[in-house]
PDB file of C-alpha atoms in Angstrom:
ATOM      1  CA  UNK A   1       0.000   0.000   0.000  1.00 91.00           C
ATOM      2  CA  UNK A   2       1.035   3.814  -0.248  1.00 96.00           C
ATOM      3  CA  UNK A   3      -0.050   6.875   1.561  1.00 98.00           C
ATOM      4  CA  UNK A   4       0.527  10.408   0.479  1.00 98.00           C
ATOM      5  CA  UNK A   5      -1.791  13.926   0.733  1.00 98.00           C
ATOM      6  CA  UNK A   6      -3.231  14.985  -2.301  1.00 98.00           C
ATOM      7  CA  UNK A   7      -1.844  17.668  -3.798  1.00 97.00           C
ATOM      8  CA  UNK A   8      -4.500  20.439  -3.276  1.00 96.00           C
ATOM      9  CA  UNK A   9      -3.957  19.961   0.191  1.00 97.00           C
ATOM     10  CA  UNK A  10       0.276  19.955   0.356  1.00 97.00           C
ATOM     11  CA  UNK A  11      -0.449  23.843  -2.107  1.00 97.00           C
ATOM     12  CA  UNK A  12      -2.725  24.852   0.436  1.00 96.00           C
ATOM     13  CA  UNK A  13      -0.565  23.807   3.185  1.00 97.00           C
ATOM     14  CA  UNK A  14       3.070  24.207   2.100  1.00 96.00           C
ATOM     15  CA  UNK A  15       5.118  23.749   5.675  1.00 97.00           C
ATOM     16  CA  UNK A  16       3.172  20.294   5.654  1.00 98.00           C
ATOM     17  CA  UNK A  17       5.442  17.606   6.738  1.00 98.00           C
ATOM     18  CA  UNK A  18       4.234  13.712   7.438  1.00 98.00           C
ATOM     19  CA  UNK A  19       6.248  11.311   9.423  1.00 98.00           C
ATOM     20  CA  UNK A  20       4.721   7.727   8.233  1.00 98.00           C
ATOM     21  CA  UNK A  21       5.950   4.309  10.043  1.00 98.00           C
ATOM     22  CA  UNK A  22       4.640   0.950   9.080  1.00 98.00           C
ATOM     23  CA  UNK A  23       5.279  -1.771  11.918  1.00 98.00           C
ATOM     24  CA  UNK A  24       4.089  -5.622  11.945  1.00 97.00           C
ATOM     25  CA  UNK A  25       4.175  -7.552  15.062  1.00 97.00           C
ATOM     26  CA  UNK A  26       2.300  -5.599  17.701  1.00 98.00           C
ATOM     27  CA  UNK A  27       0.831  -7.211  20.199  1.00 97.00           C
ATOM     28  CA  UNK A  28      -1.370  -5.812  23.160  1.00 97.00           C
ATOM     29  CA  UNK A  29       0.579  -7.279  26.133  1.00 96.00           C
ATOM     30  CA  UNK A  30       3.827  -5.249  26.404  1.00 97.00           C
ATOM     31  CA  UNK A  31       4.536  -2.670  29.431  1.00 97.00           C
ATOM     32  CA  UNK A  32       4.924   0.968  27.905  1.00 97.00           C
ATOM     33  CA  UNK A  33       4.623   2.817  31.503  1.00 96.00           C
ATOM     34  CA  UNK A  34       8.201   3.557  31.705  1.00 95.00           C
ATOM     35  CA  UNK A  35       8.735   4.612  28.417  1.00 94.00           C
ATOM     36  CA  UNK A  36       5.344   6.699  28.319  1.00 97.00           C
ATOM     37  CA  UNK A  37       6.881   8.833  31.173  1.00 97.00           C
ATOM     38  CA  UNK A  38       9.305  10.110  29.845  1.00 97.00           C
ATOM     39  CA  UNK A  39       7.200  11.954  26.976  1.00 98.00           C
ATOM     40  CA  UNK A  40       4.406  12.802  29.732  1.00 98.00           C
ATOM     41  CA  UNK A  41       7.094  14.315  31.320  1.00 98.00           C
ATOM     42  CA  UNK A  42       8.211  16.813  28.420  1.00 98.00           C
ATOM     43  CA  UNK A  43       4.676  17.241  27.558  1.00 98.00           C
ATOM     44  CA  UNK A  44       4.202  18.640  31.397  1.00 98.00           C
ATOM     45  CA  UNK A  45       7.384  20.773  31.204  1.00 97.00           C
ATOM     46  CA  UNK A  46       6.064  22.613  28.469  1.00 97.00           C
ATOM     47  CA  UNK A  47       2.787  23.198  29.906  1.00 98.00           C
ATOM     48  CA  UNK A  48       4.321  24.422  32.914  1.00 97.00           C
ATOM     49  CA  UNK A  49       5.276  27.238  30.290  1.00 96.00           C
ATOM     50  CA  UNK A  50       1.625  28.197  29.310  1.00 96.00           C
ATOM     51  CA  UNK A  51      -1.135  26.602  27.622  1.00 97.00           C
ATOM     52  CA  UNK A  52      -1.235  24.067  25.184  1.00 98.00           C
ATOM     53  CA  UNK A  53      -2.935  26.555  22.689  1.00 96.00           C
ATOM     54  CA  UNK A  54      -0.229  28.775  22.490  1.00 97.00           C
ATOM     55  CA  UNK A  55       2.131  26.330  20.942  1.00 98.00           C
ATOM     56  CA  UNK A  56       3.385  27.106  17.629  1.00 98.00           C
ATOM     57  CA  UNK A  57       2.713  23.478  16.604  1.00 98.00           C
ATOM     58  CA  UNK A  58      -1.127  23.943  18.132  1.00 98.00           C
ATOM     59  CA  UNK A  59      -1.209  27.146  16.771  1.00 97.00           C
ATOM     60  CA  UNK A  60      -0.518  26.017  13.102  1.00 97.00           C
ATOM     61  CA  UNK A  61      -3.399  23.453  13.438  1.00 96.00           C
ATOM     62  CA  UNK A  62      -5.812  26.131  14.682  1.00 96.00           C
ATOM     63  CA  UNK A  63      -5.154  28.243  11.246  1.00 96.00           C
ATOM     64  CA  UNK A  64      -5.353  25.575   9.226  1.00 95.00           C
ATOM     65  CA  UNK A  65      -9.026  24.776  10.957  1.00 94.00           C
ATOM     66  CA  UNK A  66     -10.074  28.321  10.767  1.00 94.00           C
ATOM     67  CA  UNK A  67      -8.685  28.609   6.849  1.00 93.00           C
ATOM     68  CA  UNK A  68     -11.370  25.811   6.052  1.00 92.00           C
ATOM     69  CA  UNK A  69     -14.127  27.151   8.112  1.00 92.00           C
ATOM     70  CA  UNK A  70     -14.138  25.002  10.847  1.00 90.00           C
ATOM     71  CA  UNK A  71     -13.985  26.705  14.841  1.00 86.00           C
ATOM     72  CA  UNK A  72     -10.845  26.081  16.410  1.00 81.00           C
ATOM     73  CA  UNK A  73     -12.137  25.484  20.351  1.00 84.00           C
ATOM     74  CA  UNK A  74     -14.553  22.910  18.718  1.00 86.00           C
ATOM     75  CA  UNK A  75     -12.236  20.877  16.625  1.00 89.00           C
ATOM     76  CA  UNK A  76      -9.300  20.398  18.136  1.00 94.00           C
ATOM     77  CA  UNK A  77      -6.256  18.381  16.353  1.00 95.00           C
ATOM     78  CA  UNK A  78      -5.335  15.377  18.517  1.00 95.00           C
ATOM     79  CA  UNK A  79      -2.056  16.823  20.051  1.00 97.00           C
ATOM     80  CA  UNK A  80      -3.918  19.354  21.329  1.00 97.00           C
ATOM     81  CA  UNK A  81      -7.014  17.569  22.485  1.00 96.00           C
ATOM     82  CA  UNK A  82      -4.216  15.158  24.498  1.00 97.00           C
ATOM     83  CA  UNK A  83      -2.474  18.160  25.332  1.00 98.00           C
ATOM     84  CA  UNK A  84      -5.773  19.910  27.451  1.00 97.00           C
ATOM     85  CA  UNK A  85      -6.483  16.829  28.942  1.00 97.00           C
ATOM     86  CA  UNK A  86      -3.220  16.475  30.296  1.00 98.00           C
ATOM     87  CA  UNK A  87      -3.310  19.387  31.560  1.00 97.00           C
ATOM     88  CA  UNK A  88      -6.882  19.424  33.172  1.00 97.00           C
ATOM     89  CA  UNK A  89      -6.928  15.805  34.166  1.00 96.00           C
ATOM     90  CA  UNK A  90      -3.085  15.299  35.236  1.00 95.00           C
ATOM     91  CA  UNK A  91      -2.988  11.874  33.190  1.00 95.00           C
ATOM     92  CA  UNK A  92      -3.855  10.211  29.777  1.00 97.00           C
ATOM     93  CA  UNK A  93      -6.287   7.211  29.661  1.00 94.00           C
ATOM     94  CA  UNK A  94      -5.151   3.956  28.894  1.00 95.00           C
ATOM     95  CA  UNK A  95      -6.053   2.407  25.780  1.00 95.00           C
ATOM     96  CA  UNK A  96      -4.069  -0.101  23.805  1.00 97.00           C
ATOM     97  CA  UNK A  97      -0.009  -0.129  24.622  1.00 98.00           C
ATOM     98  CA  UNK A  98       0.657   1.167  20.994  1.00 98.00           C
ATOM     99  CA  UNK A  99      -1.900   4.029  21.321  1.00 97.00           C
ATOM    100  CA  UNK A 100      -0.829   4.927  24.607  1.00 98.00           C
ATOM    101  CA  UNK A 101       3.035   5.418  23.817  1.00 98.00           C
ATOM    102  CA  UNK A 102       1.501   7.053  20.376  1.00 98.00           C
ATOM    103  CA  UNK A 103      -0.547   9.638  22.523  1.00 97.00           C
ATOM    104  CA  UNK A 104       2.415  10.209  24.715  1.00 98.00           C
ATOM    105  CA  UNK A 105       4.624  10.769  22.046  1.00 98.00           C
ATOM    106  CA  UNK A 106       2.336  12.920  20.451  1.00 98.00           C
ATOM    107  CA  UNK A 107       1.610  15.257  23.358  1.00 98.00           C
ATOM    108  CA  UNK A 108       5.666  15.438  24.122  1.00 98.00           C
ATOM    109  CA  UNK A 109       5.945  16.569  20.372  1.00 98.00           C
ATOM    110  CA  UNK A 110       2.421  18.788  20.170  1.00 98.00           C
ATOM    111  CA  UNK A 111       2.099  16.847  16.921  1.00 98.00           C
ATOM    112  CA  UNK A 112      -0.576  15.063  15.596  1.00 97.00           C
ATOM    113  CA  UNK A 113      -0.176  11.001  15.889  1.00 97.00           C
ATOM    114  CA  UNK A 114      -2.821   8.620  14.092  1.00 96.00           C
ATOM    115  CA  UNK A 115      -2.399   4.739  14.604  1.00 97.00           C
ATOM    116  CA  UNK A 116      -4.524   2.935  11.878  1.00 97.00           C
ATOM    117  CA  UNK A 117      -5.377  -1.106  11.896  1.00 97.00           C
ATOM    118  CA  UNK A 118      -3.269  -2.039   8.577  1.00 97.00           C
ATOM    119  CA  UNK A 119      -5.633  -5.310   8.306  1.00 97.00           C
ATOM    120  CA  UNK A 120      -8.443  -2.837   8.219  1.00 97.00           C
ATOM    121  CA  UNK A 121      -7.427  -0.230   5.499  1.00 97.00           C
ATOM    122  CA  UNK A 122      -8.084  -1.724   1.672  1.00 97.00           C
ATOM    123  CA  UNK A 123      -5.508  -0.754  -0.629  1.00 96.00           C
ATOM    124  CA  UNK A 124      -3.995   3.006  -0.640  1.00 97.00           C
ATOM    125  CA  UNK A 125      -4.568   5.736   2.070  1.00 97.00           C
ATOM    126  CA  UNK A 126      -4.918   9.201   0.575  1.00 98.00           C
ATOM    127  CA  UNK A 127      -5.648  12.557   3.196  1.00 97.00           C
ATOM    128  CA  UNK A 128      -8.068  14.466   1.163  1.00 97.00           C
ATOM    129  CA  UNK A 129     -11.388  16.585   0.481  1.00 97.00           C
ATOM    130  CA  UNK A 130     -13.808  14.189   0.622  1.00 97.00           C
ATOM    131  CA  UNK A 131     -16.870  13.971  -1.433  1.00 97.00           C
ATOM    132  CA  UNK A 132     -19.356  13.128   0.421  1.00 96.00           C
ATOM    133  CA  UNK A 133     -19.901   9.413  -0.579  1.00 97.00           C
ATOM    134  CA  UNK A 134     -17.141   8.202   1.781  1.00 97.00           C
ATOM    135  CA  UNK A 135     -18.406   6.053   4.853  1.00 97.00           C
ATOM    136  CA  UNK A 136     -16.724   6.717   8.264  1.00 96.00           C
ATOM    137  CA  UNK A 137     -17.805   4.086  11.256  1.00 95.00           C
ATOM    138  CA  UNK A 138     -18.099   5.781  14.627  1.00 92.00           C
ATOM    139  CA  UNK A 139     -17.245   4.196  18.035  1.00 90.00           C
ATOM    140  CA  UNK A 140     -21.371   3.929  18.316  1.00 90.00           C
ATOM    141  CA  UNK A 141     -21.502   1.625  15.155  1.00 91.00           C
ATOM    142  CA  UNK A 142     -23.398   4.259  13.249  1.00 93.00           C
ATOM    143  CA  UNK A 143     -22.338   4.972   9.757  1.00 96.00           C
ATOM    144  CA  UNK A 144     -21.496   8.587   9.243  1.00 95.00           C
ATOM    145  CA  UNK A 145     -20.535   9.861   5.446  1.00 96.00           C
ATOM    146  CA  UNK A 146     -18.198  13.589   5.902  1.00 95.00           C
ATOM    147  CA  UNK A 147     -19.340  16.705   4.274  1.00 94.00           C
ATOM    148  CA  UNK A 148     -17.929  17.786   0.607  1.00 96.00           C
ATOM    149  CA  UNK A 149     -14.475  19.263   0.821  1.00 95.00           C
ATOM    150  CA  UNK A 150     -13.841  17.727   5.140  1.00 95.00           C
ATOM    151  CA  UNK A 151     -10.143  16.757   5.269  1.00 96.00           C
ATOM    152  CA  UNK A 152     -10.294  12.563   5.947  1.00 95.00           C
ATOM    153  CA  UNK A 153      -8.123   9.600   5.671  1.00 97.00           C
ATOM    154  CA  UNK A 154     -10.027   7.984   2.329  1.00 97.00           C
ATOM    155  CA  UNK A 155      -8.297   4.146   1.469  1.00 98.00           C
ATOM    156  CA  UNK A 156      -8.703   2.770  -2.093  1.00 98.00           C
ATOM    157  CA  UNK A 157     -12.698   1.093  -0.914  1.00 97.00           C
ATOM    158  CA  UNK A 158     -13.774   4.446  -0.112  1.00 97.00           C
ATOM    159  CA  UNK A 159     -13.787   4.172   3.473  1.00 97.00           C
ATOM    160  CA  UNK A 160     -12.931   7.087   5.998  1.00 97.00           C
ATOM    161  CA  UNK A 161     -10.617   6.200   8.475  1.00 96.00           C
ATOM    162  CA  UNK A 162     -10.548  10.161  10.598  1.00 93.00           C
ATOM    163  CA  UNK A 163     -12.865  13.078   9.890  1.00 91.00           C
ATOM    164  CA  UNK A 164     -12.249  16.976   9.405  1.00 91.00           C
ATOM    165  CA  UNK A 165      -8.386  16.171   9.977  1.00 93.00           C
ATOM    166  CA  UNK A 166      -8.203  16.053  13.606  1.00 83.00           C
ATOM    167  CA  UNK A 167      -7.304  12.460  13.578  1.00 64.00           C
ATOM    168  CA  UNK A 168     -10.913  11.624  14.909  1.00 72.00           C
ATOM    169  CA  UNK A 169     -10.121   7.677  14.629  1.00 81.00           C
ATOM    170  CA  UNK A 170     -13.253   5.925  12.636  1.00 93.00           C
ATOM    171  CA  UNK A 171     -14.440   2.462  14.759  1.00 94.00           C
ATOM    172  CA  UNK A 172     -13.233   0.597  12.139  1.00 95.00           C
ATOM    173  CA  UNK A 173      -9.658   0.988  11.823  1.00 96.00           C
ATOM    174  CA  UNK A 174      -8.831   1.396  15.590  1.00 95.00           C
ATOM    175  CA  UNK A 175      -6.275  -0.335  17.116  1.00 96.00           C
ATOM    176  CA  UNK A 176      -7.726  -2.807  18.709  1.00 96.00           C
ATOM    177  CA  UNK A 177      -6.163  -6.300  21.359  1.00 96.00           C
ATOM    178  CA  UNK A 178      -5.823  -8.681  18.314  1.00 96.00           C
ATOM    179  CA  UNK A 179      -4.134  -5.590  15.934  1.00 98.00           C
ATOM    180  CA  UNK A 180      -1.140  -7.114  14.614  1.00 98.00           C
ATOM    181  CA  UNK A 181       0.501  -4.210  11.829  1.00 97.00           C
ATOM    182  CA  UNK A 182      -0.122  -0.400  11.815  1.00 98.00           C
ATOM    183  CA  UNK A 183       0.200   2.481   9.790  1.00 97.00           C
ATOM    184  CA  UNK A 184       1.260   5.333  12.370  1.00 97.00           C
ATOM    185  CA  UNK A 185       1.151   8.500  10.716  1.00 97.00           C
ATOM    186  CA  UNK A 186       2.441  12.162  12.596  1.00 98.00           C
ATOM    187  CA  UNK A 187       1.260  15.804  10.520  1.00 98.00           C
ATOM    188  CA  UNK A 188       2.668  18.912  11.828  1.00 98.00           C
ATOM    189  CA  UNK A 189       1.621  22.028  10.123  1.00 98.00           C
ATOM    190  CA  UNK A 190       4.345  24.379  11.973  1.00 97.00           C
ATOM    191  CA  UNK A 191       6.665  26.329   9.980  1.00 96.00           C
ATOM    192  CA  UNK A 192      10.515  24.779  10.397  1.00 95.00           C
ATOM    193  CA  UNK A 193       8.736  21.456  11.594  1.00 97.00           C
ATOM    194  CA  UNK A 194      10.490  18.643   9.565  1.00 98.00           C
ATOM    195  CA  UNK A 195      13.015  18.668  12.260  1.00 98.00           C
ATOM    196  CA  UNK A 196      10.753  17.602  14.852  1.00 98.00           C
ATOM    197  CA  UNK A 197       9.184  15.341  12.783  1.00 98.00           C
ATOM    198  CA  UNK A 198      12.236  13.631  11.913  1.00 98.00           C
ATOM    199  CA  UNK A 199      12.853  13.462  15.442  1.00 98.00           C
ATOM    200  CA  UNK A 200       9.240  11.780  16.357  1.00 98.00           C
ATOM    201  CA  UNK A 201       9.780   9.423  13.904  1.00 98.00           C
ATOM    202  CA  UNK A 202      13.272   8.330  14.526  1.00 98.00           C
ATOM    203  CA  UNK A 203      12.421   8.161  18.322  1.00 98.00           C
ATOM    204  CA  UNK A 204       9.128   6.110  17.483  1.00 98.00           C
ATOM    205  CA  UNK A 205      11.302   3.250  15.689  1.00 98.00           C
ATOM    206  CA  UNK A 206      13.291   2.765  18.388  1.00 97.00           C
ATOM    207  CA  UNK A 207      10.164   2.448  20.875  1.00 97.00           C
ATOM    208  CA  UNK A 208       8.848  -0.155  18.293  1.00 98.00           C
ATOM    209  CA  UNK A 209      11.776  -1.750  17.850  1.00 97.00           C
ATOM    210  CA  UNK A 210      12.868  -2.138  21.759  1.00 96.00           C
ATOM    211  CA  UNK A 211       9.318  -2.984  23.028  1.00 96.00           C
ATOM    212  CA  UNK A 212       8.171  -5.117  20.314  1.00 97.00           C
ATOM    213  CA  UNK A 213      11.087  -5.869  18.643  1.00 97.00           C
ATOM    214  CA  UNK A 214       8.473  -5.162  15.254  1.00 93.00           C
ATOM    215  CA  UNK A 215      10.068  -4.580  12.146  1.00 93.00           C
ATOM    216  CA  UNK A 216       9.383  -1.466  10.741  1.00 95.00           C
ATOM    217  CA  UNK A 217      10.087   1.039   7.709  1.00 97.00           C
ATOM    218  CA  UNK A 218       9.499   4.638   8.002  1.00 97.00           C
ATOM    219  CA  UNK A 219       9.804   7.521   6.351  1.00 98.00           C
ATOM    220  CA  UNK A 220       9.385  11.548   6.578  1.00 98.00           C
ATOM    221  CA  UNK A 221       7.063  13.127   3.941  1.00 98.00           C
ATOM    222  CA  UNK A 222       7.512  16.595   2.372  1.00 97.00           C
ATOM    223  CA  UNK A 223       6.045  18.266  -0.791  1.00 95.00           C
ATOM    224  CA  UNK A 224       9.612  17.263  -2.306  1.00 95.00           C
ATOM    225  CA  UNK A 225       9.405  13.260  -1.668  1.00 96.00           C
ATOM    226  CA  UNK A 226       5.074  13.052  -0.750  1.00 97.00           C
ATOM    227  CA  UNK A 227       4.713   9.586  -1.017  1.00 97.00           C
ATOM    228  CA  UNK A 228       5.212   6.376   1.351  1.00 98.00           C
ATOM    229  CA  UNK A 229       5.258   2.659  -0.254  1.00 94.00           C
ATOM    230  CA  UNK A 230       4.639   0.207   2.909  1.00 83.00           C
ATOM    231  CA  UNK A 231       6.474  -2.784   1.800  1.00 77.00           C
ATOM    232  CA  UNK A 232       4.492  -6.235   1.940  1.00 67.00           C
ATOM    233  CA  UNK A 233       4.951  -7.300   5.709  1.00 58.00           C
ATOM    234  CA  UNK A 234       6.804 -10.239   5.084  1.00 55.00           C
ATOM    235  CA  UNK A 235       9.812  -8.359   3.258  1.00 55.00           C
ATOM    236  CA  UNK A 236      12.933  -7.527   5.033  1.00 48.00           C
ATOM    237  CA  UNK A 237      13.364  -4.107   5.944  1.00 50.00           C
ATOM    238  CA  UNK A 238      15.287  -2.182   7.836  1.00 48.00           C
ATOM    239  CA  UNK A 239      14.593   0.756  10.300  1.00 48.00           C
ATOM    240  CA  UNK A 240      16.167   3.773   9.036  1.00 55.00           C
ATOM    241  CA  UNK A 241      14.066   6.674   8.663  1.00 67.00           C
ATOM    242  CA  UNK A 242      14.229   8.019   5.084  1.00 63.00           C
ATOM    243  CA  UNK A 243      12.688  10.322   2.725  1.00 64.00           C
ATOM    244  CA  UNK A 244       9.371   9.785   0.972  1.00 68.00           C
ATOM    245  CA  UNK A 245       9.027   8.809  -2.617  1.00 55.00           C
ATOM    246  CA  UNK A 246       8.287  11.591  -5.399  1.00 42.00           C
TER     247      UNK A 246
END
């Protein structure tokens, strides 16, 4: 499978930059508490500093929201939704190992961090406008279909897999106790962010690698290499992070 953004949305949103990791192997029994506190940590340092929403990272995701016509302080990207819990609450819930480490990552970073169900995404995953026909499952079970031009996850059936591009995760494509591969995908909208992303990504390979010793390949995305080819999970790859293909 690939993933990329569709163009429209990389001309619209130049300082876009996508960290994309494929991993295999996952299972739902290993200990991430150590390694989650760490990031927790960061992510409460920097709050210590002010609120989440003046981040430059959060801030970034607020313009784009505003730019298509969506309220900020009702649609929240997932960094910062993490990011105002933390704060408020003290702590993160507990979901799935994976996810948890993801969220932590992603509130130490203030960047976006989606963890998709591999088995449950058919063919390619493009982030674009939808048009309307797409079907998103909620955590309810109902079957929701986003408005014309909403930012989603689309894969090659024409299923949604996050709506309005806050990394809402659809029902279907959750990570779930029996989830064996993953598509994790990190968006930061900051200027100067490949960096960080580089960073996330490099730092999320090793997490995968020491705590489920899962092989992995990874890449960072940018409107000069915008594409990611997951290779089929049983061929060798290494775990270098490296540039998307054009």
């Amino acid at each position: 499978m690939q993933f990329e953004h569709a163009p429209q949305l990389r001309d619209a949103y130049p300082d876009l930059v996508a960290g994309v990791v494929r991993a295999d192997g996952i299972t739902a029994t290993v200990d991430v508490s150590a390694r989650t506190a760490g990031y927790l940590a960061e992510a409460r340092r920097r709050l210590a500093d002010g609120a989440e929403s003046g981040f430059p990272e959060i801030q970034a995701w607020r313009r784009a929201y505003a730019a298509m016509g969506l309220r900020p302080t009702r649609y929240r990207c997932a960094a910062e939704a993490l990011l105002r819990r933390l704060r408020l609450d003290g702590e993160l819930p507990r979901v799935h190992p994976l996810v948890d480490l993801c969220n932590a990552i992603s509130a130490a970073y203030a960047i976006p961090v989606a963890v998709l169900d591999l088995d449950r995404v058919d063919g390619d995953l493009v982030v674009r406008p939808a048009h309307g026909d797409e079907a998103y499952l909620s955590f309810a079970g109902d079957t929701e279909h986003p408005e014309p031009g909403e930012v989603t996850f689309v894969d090659s059936a024409g299923r949604a897999h996050a709506r309005r591009w806050t990394n809402r995760q659809s029902g279907w494509s959750a990570v779930r106790a029996g989830t064996s591969s993953v598509l994790i995908v990190a968006e930061a909208l900051h200027p100067g962010g490949e960096p960080a992303v580089t960073r996330l990504v490099t730092e999320l390979v090793t997490e995968l690698t020491d705590g489920w010793s899962a092989p992995t390949a990874a890449a960072v995305l940018t409107t000069a290499a915008p594409r990611f080819r997951a290779p089929a999970a049983d061929d060798d790859r290494g775990q270098a992070v490296s540039p998307g293909t054009r």
